PDB file of C-alpha atoms in Angstrom:
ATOM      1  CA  UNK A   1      -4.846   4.824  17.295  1.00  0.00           C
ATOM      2  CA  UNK A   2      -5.593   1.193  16.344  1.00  0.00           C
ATOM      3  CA  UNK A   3      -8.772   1.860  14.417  1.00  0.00           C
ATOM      4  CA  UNK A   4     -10.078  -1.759  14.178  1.00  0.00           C
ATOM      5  CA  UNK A   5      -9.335  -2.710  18.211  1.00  0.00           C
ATOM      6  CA  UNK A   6     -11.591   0.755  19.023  1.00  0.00           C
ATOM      7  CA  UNK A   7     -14.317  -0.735  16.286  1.00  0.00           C
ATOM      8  CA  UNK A   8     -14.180  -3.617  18.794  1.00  0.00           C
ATOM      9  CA  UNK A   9     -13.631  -1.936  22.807  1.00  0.00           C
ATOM     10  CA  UNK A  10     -14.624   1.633  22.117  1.00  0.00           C
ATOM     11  CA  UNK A  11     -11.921   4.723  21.487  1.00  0.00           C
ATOM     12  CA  UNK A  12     -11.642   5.651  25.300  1.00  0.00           C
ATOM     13  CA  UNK A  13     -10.256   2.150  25.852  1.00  0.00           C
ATOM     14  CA  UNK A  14      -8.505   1.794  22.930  1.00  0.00           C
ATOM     15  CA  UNK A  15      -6.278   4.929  22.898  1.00  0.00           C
ATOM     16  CA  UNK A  16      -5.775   4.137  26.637  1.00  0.00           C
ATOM     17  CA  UNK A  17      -4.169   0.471  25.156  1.00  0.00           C
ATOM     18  CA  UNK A  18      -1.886   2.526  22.631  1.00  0.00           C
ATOM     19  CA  UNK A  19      -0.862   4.675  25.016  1.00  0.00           C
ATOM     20  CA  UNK A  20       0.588   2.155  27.065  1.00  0.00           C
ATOM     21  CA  UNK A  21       1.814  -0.152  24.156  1.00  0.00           C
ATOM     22  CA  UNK A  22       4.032   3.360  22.742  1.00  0.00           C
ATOM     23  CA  UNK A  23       5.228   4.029  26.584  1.00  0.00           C
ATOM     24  CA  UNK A  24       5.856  -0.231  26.397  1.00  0.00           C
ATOM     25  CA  UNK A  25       7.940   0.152  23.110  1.00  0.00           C
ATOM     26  CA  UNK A  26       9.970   3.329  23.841  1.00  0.00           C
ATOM     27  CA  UNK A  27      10.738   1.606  27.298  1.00  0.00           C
ATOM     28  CA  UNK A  28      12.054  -1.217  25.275  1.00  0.00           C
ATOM     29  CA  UNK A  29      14.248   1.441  22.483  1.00  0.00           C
ATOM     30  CA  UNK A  30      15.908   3.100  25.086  1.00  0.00           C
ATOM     31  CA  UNK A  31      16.833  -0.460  26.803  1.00  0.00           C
ATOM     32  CA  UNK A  32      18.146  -1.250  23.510  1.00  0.00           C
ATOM     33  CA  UNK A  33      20.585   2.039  23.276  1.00  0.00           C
ATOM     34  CA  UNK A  34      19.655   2.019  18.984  1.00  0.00           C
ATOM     35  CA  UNK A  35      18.797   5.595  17.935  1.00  0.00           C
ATOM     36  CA  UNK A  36      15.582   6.080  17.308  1.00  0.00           C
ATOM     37  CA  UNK A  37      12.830   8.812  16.380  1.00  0.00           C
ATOM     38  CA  UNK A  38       9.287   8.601  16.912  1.00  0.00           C
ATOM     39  CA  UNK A  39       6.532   9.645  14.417  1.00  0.00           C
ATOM     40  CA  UNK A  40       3.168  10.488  15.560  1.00  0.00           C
ATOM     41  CA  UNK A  41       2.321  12.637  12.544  1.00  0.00           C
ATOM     42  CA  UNK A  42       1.705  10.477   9.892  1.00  0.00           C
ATOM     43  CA  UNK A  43       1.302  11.607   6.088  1.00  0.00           C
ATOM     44  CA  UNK A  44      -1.952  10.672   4.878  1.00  0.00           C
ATOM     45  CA  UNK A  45      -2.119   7.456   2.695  1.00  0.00           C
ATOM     46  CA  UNK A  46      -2.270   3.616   3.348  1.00  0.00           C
ATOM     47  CA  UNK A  47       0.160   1.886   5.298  1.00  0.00           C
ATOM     48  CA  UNK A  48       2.635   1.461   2.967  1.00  0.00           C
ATOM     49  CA  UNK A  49       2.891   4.706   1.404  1.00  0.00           C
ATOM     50  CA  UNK A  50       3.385   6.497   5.126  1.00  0.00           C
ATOM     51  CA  UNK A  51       6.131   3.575   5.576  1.00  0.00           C
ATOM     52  CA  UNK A  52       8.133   4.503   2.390  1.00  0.00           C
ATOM     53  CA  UNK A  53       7.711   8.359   3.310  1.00  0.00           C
ATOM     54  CA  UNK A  54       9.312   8.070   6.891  1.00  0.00           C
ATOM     55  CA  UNK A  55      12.377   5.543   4.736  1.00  0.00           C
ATOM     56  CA  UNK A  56      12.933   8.184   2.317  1.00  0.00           C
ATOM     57  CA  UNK A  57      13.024  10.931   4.988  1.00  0.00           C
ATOM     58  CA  UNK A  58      15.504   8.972   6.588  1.00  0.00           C
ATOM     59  CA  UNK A  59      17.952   8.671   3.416  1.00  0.00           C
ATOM     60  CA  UNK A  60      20.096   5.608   4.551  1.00  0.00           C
ATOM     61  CA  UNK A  61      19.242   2.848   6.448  1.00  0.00           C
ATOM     62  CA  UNK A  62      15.688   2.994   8.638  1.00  0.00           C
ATOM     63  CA  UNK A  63      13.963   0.398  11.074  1.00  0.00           C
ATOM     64  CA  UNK A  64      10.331   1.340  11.407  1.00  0.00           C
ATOM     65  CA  UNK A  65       8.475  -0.988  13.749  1.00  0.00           C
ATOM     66  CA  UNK A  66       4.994  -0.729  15.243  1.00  0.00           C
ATOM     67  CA  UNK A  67       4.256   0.046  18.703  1.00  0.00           C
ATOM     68  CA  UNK A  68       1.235  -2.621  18.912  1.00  0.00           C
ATOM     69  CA  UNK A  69       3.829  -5.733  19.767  1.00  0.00           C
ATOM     70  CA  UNK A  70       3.792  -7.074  23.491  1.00  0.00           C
ATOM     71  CA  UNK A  71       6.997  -9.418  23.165  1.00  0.00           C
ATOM     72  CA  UNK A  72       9.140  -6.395  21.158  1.00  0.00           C
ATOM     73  CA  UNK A  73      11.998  -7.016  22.964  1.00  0.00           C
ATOM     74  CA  UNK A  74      15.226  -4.329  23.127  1.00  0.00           C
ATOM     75  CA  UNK A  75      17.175  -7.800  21.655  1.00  0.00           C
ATOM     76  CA  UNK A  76      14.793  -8.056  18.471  1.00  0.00           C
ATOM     77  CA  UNK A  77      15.181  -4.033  18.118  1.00  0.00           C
ATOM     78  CA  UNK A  78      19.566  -4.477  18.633  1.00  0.00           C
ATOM     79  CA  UNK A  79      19.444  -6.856  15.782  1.00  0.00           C
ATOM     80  CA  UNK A  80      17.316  -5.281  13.425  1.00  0.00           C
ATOM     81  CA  UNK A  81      19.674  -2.446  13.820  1.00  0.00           C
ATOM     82  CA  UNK A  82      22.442  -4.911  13.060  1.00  0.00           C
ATOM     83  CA  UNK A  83      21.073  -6.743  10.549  1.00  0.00           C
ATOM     84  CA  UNK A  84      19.872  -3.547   8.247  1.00  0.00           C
ATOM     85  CA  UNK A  85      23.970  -2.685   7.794  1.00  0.00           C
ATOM     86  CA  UNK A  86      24.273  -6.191   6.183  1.00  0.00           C
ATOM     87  CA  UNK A  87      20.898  -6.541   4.214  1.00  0.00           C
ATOM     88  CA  UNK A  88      18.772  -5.164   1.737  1.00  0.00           C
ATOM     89  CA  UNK A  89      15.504  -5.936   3.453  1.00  0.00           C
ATOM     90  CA  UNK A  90      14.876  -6.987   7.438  1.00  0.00           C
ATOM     91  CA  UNK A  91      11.724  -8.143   7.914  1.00  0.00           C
ATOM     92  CA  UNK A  92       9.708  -9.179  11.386  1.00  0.00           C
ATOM     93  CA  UNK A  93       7.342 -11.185  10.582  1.00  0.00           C
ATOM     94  CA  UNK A  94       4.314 -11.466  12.686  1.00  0.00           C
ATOM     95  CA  UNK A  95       1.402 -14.436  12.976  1.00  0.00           C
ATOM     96  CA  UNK A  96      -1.437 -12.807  11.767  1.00  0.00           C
ATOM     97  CA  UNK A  97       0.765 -12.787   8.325  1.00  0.00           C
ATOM     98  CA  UNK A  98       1.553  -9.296   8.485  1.00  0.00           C
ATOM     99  CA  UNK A  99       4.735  -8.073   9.861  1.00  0.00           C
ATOM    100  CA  UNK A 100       5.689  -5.480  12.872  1.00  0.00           C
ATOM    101  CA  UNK A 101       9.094  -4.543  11.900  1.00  0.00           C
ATOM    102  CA  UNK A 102      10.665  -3.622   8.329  1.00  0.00           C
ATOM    103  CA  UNK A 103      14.497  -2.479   7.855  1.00  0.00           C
ATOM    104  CA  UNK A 104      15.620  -1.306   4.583  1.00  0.00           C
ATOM    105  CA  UNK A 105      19.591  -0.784   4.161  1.00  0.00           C
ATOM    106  CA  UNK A 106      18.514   2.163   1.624  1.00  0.00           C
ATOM    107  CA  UNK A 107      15.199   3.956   0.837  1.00  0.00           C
ATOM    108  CA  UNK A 108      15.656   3.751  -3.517  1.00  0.00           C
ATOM    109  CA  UNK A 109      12.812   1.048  -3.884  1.00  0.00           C
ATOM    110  CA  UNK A 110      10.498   1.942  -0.570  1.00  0.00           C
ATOM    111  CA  UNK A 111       7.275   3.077  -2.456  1.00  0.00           C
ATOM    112  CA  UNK A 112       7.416  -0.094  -5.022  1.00  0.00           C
ATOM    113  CA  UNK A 113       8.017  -2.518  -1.851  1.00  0.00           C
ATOM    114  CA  UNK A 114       4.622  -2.076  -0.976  1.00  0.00           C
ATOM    115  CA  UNK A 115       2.801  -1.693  -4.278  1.00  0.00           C
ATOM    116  CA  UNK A 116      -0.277  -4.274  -4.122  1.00  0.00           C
ATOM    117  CA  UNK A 117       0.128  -4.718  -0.497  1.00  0.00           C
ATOM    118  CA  UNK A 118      -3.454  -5.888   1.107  1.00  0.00           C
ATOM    119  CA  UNK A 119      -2.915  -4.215   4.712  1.00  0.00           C
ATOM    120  CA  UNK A 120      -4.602  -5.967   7.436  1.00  0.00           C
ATOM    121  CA  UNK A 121      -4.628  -8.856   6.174  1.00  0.00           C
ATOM    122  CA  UNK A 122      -3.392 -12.263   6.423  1.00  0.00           C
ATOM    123  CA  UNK A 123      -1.486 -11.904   3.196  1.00  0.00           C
ATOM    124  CA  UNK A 124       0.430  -8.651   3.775  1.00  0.00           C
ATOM    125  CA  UNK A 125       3.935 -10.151   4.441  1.00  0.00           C
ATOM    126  CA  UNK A 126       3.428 -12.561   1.180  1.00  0.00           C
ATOM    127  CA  UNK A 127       2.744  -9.347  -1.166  1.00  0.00           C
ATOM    128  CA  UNK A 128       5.335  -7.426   0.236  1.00  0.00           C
ATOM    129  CA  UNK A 129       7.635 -10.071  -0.297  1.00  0.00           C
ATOM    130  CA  UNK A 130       6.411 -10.594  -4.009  1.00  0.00           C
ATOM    131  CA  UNK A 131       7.830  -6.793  -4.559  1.00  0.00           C
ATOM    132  CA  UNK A 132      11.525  -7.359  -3.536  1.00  0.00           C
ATOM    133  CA  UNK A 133      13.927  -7.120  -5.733  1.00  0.00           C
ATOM    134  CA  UNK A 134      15.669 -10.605  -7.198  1.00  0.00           C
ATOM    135  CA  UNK A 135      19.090  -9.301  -6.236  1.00  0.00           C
ATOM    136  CA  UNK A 136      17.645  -8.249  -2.295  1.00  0.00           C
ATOM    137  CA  UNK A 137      19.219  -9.559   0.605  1.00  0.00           C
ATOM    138  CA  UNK A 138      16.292 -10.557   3.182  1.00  0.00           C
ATOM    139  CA  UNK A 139      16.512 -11.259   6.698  1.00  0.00           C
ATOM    140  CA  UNK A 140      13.790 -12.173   8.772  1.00  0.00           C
ATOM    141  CA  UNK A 141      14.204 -11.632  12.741  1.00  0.00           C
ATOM    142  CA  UNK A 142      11.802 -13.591  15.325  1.00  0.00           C
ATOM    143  CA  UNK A 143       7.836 -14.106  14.479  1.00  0.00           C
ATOM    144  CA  UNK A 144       5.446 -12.351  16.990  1.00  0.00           C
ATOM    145  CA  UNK A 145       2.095 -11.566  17.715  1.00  0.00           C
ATOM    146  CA  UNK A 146       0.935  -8.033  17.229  1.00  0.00           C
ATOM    147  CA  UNK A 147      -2.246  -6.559  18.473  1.00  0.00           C
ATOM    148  CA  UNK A 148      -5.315  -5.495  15.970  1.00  0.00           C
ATOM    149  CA  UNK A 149      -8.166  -6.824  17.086  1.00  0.00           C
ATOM    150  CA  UNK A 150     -10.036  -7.734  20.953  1.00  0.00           C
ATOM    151  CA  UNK A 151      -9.097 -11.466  20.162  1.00  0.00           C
ATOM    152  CA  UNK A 152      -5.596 -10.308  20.069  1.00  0.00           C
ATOM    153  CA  UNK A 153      -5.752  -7.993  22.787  1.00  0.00           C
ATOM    154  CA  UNK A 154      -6.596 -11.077  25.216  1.00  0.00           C
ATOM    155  CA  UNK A 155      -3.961 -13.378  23.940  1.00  0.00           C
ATOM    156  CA  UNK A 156      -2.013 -10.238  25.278  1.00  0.00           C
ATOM    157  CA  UNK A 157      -3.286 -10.581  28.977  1.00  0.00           C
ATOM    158  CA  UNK A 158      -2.379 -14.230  29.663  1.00  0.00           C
TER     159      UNK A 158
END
């Protein structure tokens, strides 16, 4: 559930908004025909560390991509899919300066990606990207909004 948005609108009416965003982004994965694999149980542990554990269970290439993005289109989720044969690192970057999508062409550096990384926060993308590897191969896919807060949440509605 998104913790901060039910801070904000209350956790009937927030769970009732992530249901319908998760319905919103499977829709949009099956459109897109990529496998894919949903994970409800989470490990426990910040962001990143529950991000590296579901790339390392995956051992090869993984796309993990949040289900809080209105404009995730089954386009944007086709070339992620695409680009993670041909790079080290796919990134989606979203406004807020986080990001709602991250590829990774192999799990081996997945837990030191996201070493430092201030979560929810304007500055998440920038710290992650302070992590990569010299020698990585980065591709960045469309900017879009994603949905934390109530201020979000009603740039969502118009």
């Amino acid at each position: 559930m998104k913790t901060r948005l039910a801070r904000e609108i209350g956790v009937a009416r927030a769970t009732m908004w992530y249901r319908r965003a998760l319905m919103r982004t499977v829709r949009a994965a099956k459109k897109s025909r990529v496998p894919f694999e949903i994970t409800l149980r989470q490990p426990m542990g910040n962001l990143g560390r529950r991000m590296s554990l579901v790339a390392k269970r995956a051992r090869g290439a993984s796309v993990i991509v949040g289900c809080d993005i209105p404009d995730l289109s089954p386009a944007i989720l086709r070339q992620a899919a695409d680009a993670v044969r041909r790079f080290d690192l796919v990134l989606g970057p979203a406004r807020d300066g986080g990001y709602y999508l991250v590829g990774l062409r192999t799990p081996a550096h997945a837990f030191r990606l996201y070493d430092s990384v201030r979560w929810s926060s304007a500055h998440a993308l920038a710290d992650t990207l302070k992590n990569v590897p010299k020698h990585w191969r980065v591709k960045f896919l469309p900017m879009l909004s994603d949905v934390d807060v109530v201020e979000d949440l009603a740039k969502e509605q118009r």
